[in-house]
mmCIF file of C-alpha atoms in Angstrom:
data_model
loop_
_atom_site.group_PDB
_atom_site.id
_atom_site.type_symbol
_atom_site.label_atom_id
_atom_site.label_comp_id
_atom_site.label_asym_id
_atom_site.label_seq_id
_atom_site.Cartn_x
_atom_site.Cartn_y
_atom_site.Cartn_z
ATOM 1 C CA UNK A 262 -0.060 -0.196 0.010
ATOM 2 C CA UNK A 263 1.032 3.458 -0.807
ATOM 3 C CA UNK A 264 2.450 5.789 2.447
ATOM 4 C CA UNK A 265 0.198 8.780 1.682
ATOM 5 C CA UNK A 266 -1.265 11.226 -0.292
ATOM 6 C CA UNK A 267 -0.784 13.780 -2.398
ATOM 7 C CA UNK A 268 -2.795 17.151 -3.108
ATOM 8 C CA UNK A 269 -3.886 17.906 -5.541
ATOM 9 C CA UNK A 270 -4.213 14.990 -7.842
ATOM 10 C CA UNK A 271 -4.218 17.180 -10.773
ATOM 11 C CA UNK A 272 -3.094 20.941 -11.331
ATOM 12 C CA UNK A 273 -3.292 23.181 -14.234
ATOM 13 C CA UNK A 274 -1.121 26.437 -14.440
ATOM 14 C CA UNK A 275 -0.005 29.099 -16.661
ATOM 15 C CA UNK A 276 3.600 29.337 -17.738
ATOM 16 C CA UNK A 277 5.432 31.783 -15.629
ATOM 17 C CA UNK A 278 3.021 30.428 -12.515
ATOM 18 C CA UNK A 279 4.108 29.015 -9.446
ATOM 19 C CA UNK A 280 3.001 25.194 -8.718
ATOM 20 C CA UNK A 281 2.276 24.260 -5.384
ATOM 21 C CA UNK A 282 1.555 20.275 -4.138
ATOM 22 C CA UNK A 283 1.629 18.807 -0.882
ATOM 23 C CA UNK A 284 2.056 14.972 0.325
ATOM 24 C CA UNK A 285 1.411 13.478 3.392
ATOM 25 C CA UNK A 286 2.494 10.346 4.978
ATOM 26 C CA UNK A 287 1.659 8.013 7.463
ATOM 27 C CA UNK A 288 4.992 6.566 9.496
ATOM 28 C CA UNK A 289 8.087 7.993 10.909
ATOM 29 C CA UNK A 290 10.999 8.376 7.950
ATOM 30 C CA UNK A 291 14.449 8.883 7.413
ATOM 31 C CA UNK A 292 14.292 11.205 4.383
ATOM 32 C CA UNK A 293 11.361 12.474 2.066
ATOM 33 C CA UNK A 294 12.462 12.945 -1.956
ATOM 34 C CA UNK A 295 10.273 13.913 -4.824
ATOM 35 C CA UNK A 296 10.761 12.675 -8.162
ATOM 36 C CA UNK A 297 9.096 13.593 -11.414
ATOM 37 C CA UNK A 298 7.950 11.547 -14.146
ATOM 38 C CA UNK A 299 7.279 12.490 -17.987
ATOM 39 C CA UNK A 300 5.337 10.496 -20.403
ATOM 40 C CA UNK A 301 7.195 7.799 -21.090
ATOM 41 C CA UNK A 302 10.226 8.065 -19.592
ATOM 42 C CA UNK A 303 11.333 6.745 -15.841
ATOM 43 C CA UNK A 304 11.448 8.810 -12.846
ATOM 44 C CA UNK A 305 13.880 11.507 -12.056
ATOM 45 C CA UNK A 306 14.732 12.566 -8.696
ATOM 46 C CA UNK A 307 14.733 15.841 -8.098
ATOM 47 C CA UNK A 308 15.481 16.423 -4.039
ATOM 48 C CA UNK A 309 15.781 15.057 -0.870
ATOM 49 C CA UNK A 310 15.386 16.781 2.280
ATOM 50 C CA UNK A 311 16.161 14.609 5.472
ATOM 51 C CA UNK A 312 13.920 14.365 8.606
ATOM 52 C CA UNK A 313 15.814 16.848 10.815
ATOM 53 C CA UNK A 314 15.637 19.842 7.885
ATOM 54 C CA UNK A 315 12.880 21.701 7.600
ATOM 55 C CA UNK A 316 13.171 23.517 3.893
ATOM 56 C CA UNK A 317 15.496 23.073 0.911
ATOM 57 C CA UNK A 318 15.955 24.644 -2.210
ATOM 58 C CA UNK A 319 17.415 23.603 -5.657
ATOM 59 C CA UNK A 320 17.011 25.689 -8.680
ATOM 60 C CA UNK A 321 13.407 26.546 -9.341
ATOM 61 C CA UNK A 322 12.355 23.902 -6.338
ATOM 62 C CA UNK A 323 11.672 24.704 -2.658
ATOM 63 C CA UNK A 324 10.726 21.653 -0.594
ATOM 64 C CA UNK A 325 9.581 21.976 3.084
ATOM 65 C CA UNK A 326 8.918 19.351 5.790
ATOM 66 C CA UNK A 327 6.728 19.456 8.682
ATOM 67 C CA UNK A 328 7.513 15.912 10.549
ATOM 68 C CA UNK A 329 5.037 16.845 13.279
ATOM 69 C CA UNK A 330 2.316 16.997 10.759
ATOM 70 C CA UNK A 331 3.833 14.056 8.399
ATOM 71 C CA UNK A 332 3.408 16.584 5.495
ATOM 72 C CA UNK A 333 5.916 18.026 2.856
ATOM 73 C CA UNK A 334 5.223 20.486 0.070
ATOM 74 C CA UNK A 335 7.286 21.116 -3.086
ATOM 75 C CA UNK A 336 7.256 24.660 -4.698
ATOM 76 C CA UNK A 337 8.051 24.685 -8.524
ATOM 77 C CA UNK A 338 8.439 28.602 -9.431
ATOM 78 C CA UNK A 339 8.070 30.489 -12.747
ATOM 79 C CA UNK A 340 6.777 26.936 -14.372
ATOM 80 C CA UNK A 341 7.595 26.261 -18.265
ATOM 81 C CA UNK A 342 6.062 23.899 -20.402
ATOM 82 C CA UNK A 343 8.771 21.283 -19.760
ATOM 83 C CA UNK A 344 7.707 21.241 -16.042
ATOM 84 C CA UNK A 345 4.413 19.017 -17.287
ATOM 85 C CA UNK A 346 4.982 16.116 -15.711
ATOM 86 C CA UNK A 347 3.479 13.772 -12.636
ATOM 87 C CA UNK A 348 5.261 14.440 -9.573
ATOM 88 C CA UNK A 349 5.710 11.890 -6.626
ATOM 89 C CA UNK A 350 6.630 12.373 -3.141
ATOM 90 C CA UNK A 351 8.665 9.383 -1.545
ATOM 91 C CA UNK A 352 9.670 8.296 1.762
ATOM 92 C CA UNK A 353 12.074 5.859 3.083
ATOM 93 C CA UNK A 354 12.529 4.552 6.814
ATOM 94 C CA UNK A 355 16.282 3.952 6.361
ATOM 95 C CA UNK A 356 19.364 4.395 4.104
ATOM 96 C CA UNK A 357 19.495 2.270 1.264
ATOM 97 C CA UNK A 358 15.675 1.328 2.141
ATOM 98 C CA UNK A 359 12.958 0.923 -0.413
ATOM 99 C CA UNK A 360 10.906 4.209 -1.674
ATOM 100 C CA UNK A 361 7.385 4.410 -0.443
ATOM 101 C CA UNK A 362 5.382 7.127 -2.871
ATOM 102 C CA UNK A 363 2.553 8.916 -2.755
ATOM 103 C CA UNK A 364 -0.057 8.961 -5.369
ATOM 104 C CA UNK A 365 1.194 11.775 -7.075
ATOM 105 C CA UNK A 366 0.179 15.027 -8.302
ATOM 106 C CA UNK A 367 -0.097 15.632 -12.431
ATOM 107 C CA UNK A 368 0.638 18.983 -13.395
ATOM 108 C CA UNK A 369 -0.102 20.642 -16.759
ATOM 109 C CA UNK A 370 1.641 23.803 -17.688
ATOM 110 C CA UNK A 371 -0.013 25.702 -20.389
ATOM 111 C CA UNK A 372 2.512 27.745 -22.942
ATOM 112 C CA UNK B 154 27.781 6.452 -18.455
ATOM 113 C CA UNK B 155 24.856 3.979 -19.308
ATOM 114 C CA UNK B 156 21.927 4.312 -16.936
ATOM 115 C CA UNK B 157 19.195 1.518 -15.679
ATOM 116 C CA UNK B 158 17.689 -0.320 -18.900
ATOM 117 C CA UNK B 159 15.068 -2.617 -18.886
ATOM 118 C CA UNK B 160 13.599 -5.100 -21.610
ATOM 119 C CA UNK B 161 11.389 -5.748 -23.117
ATOM 120 C CA UNK B 162 9.728 -1.790 -22.978
ATOM 121 C CA UNK B 163 6.311 -3.202 -23.779
ATOM 122 C CA UNK B 164 5.067 -6.459 -23.861
ATOM 123 C CA UNK B 165 1.773 -8.182 -24.143
ATOM 124 C CA UNK B 166 0.548 -11.059 -22.801
ATOM 125 C CA UNK B 167 -2.276 -13.347 -22.910
ATOM 126 C CA UNK B 168 -4.022 -13.988 -19.874
ATOM 127 C CA UNK B 169 -2.107 -17.168 -18.048
ATOM 128 C CA UNK B 170 0.970 -16.886 -20.286
ATOM 129 C CA UNK B 171 4.078 -16.819 -17.862
ATOM 130 C CA UNK B 172 6.749 -13.327 -18.594
ATOM 131 C CA UNK B 173 10.136 -12.373 -17.973
ATOM 132 C CA UNK B 174 11.002 -9.025 -17.323
ATOM 133 C CA UNK B 175 14.940 -7.985 -17.356
ATOM 134 C CA UNK B 176 16.503 -5.256 -15.929
ATOM 135 C CA UNK B 177 20.184 -4.244 -16.328
ATOM 136 C CA UNK B 178 21.568 -2.044 -13.729
ATOM 137 C CA UNK B 179 24.549 0.793 -13.539
ATOM 138 C CA UNK B 180 27.693 -1.221 -13.489
ATOM 139 C CA UNK B 181 28.824 -1.402 -9.714
ATOM 140 C CA UNK B 182 25.447 -0.946 -7.739
ATOM 141 C CA UNK B 183 24.978 -3.300 -5.492
ATOM 142 C CA UNK B 184 21.313 -2.647 -4.518
ATOM 143 C CA UNK B 185 18.602 -3.249 -7.031
ATOM 144 C CA UNK B 186 14.553 -2.474 -6.662
ATOM 145 C CA UNK B 187 11.693 -3.572 -8.614
ATOM 146 C CA UNK B 188 8.705 -1.979 -8.473
ATOM 147 C CA UNK B 189 4.809 -2.150 -9.545
ATOM 148 C CA UNK B 190 3.032 1.112 -10.984
ATOM 149 C CA UNK B 191 -0.314 0.637 -12.103
ATOM 150 C CA UNK B 192 -2.582 3.378 -14.043
ATOM 151 C CA UNK B 193 -2.473 6.510 -12.574
ATOM 152 C CA UNK B 194 -0.899 5.136 -9.598
ATOM 153 C CA UNK B 195 2.622 5.992 -7.762
ATOM 154 C CA UNK B 196 5.142 2.962 -7.764
ATOM 155 C CA UNK B 197 4.786 -0.060 -5.214
ATOM 156 C CA UNK B 198 8.012 -1.732 -4.023
ATOM 157 C CA UNK B 199 8.043 -5.594 -4.610
ATOM 158 C CA UNK B 200 11.557 -6.707 -3.543
ATOM 159 C CA UNK B 201 14.826 -5.707 -3.216
ATOM 160 C CA UNK B 202 18.573 -7.178 -3.526
ATOM 161 C CA UNK B 203 21.680 -6.395 -1.951
ATOM 162 C CA UNK B 204 23.976 -8.484 -4.514
ATOM 163 C CA UNK B 205 22.798 -11.698 -5.103
ATOM 164 C CA UNK B 206 20.575 -11.990 -1.986
ATOM 165 C CA UNK B 207 17.031 -11.032 -1.870
ATOM 166 C CA UNK B 208 16.725 -9.091 1.650
ATOM 167 C CA UNK B 209 13.038 -8.384 1.025
ATOM 168 C CA UNK B 210 10.196 -9.639 -0.892
ATOM 169 C CA UNK B 211 7.672 -8.102 1.099
ATOM 170 C CA UNK B 212 5.975 -6.235 -1.712
ATOM 171 C CA UNK B 213 5.468 -9.137 -4.138
ATOM 172 C CA UNK B 214 1.471 -9.766 -4.620
ATOM 173 C CA UNK B 215 1.069 -13.319 -4.780
ATOM 174 C CA UNK B 216 3.804 -16.393 -5.171
ATOM 175 C CA UNK B 217 3.084 -15.835 -8.670
ATOM 176 C CA UNK B 218 5.713 -13.203 -8.457
ATOM 177 C CA UNK B 219 9.453 -14.418 -8.739
ATOM 178 C CA UNK B 220 12.485 -12.183 -8.988
ATOM 179 C CA UNK B 221 16.272 -13.488 -9.336
ATOM 180 C CA UNK B 222 19.146 -11.559 -9.530
ATOM 181 C CA UNK B 223 22.227 -14.756 -9.435
ATOM 182 C CA UNK B 224 25.306 -12.987 -10.314
ATOM 183 C CA UNK B 225 24.573 -9.444 -8.683
ATOM 184 C CA UNK B 226 23.868 -7.649 -11.947
ATOM 185 C CA UNK B 227 21.438 -8.488 -14.030
ATOM 186 C CA UNK B 228 18.001 -9.372 -12.619
ATOM 187 C CA UNK B 229 14.665 -10.830 -13.654
ATOM 188 C CA UNK B 230 10.998 -10.540 -12.397
ATOM 189 C CA UNK B 231 8.989 -13.633 -13.581
ATOM 190 C CA UNK B 232 5.192 -13.501 -13.574
ATOM 191 C CA UNK B 233 3.909 -16.812 -13.750
ATOM 192 C CA UNK B 234 -0.296 -17.376 -15.137
ATOM 193 C CA UNK B 235 -0.091 -13.407 -15.793
ATOM 194 C CA UNK B 236 -3.643 -12.357 -14.781
ATOM 195 C CA UNK B 237 -5.598 -8.848 -16.093
ATOM 196 C CA UNK B 238 -4.830 -7.169 -12.496
ATOM 197 C CA UNK B 239 -0.705 -7.684 -13.166
ATOM 198 C CA UNK B 240 -1.296 -4.942 -16.280
ATOM 199 C CA UNK B 241 1.549 -2.166 -14.797
ATOM 200 C CA UNK B 242 4.589 -0.652 -15.452
ATOM 201 C CA UNK B 243 7.582 -2.283 -13.926
ATOM 202 C CA UNK B 244 10.084 -0.143 -13.041
ATOM 203 C CA UNK B 245 13.876 -1.617 -12.052
ATOM 204 C CA UNK B 246 16.007 0.896 -10.035
ATOM 205 C CA UNK B 247 19.582 0.703 -9.037
ATOM 206 C CA UNK B 248 22.021 2.288 -6.354
ATOM 207 C CA UNK B 249 25.471 2.091 -4.752
ATOM 208 C CA UNK B 250 25.290 0.740 -1.028
ATOM 209 C CA UNK B 251 27.789 3.163 0.564
ATOM 210 C CA UNK B 252 27.978 2.861 4.597
ATOM 211 C CA UNK B 253 27.545 5.848 6.251
ATOM 212 C CA UNK B 254 25.350 7.753 3.995
ATOM 213 C CA UNK B 255 22.204 8.618 4.888
ATOM 214 C CA UNK B 256 20.675 8.073 1.603
ATOM 215 C CA UNK B 257 22.005 6.215 -1.467
ATOM 216 C CA UNK B 258 19.919 7.729 -4.436
ATOM 217 C CA UNK B 259 17.978 4.863 -6.788
ATOM 218 C CA UNK B 260 18.117 5.520 -10.443
ATOM 219 C CA UNK B 261 15.322 4.199 -12.297
ATOM 220 C CA UNK B 262 14.904 2.696 -15.392
ATOM 221 C CA UNK B 263 12.234 3.399 -18.167
ATOM 222 C CA UNK B 264 10.214 0.301 -17.042
ATOM 223 C CA UNK B 265 8.626 -2.393 -18.941
ATOM 224 C CA UNK B 266 4.757 -1.985 -19.653
ATOM 225 C CA UNK B 267 2.892 -5.238 -19.463
ATOM 226 C CA UNK B 268 -0.780 -5.369 -20.863
ATOM 227 C CA UNK B 269 -2.452 -8.643 -20.004
ATOM 228 C CA UNK B 270 -5.438 -9.274 -22.282
#
């Protein structure tokens, strides 16, 4: 079974706007990651945040983690058409361990 | 260098047939994972190898599913007597297993899309 849920399930925005999606999980974690999956392509790792971190940035990506609420958010700033994809959060309980994914948010960025 | 490769990329099977899906991990990666992704869902863990040892098979949905990695490199996921509910994308991922790191990144292959008619 999946770790938790992502919200919203789908998101449609104009190019240049920001996209925000949320992820909730159920059990304690070692770290949380976000992945992107384009149609017909594999999963690509975007960013990792450890359980003792609260916020992390990478380029146009900003991730937050609230372990007390068991939730995380991913913000993509100044979105581009190429950001159109499904985004998944995934958690691990220990280093080298299996990933437990959420259900994903499908993002459509209109040019 | 080369990433994780999987073959075939697409497989259509009649219900009841056996199928074998192959994964070639990144050279030198100790850990190998299989995930199943149903349409519109996130991937779900199936099984995990460290070298040739299958350390976790808790995600395999039934005894019709079998995975092996006999030489600690290439892995095969076999599904016997396929059912319609087995239709999904099967993803393989590999990673190093560097002791002391808080996380060893998993690199995913493109997946095999299995359709059972």
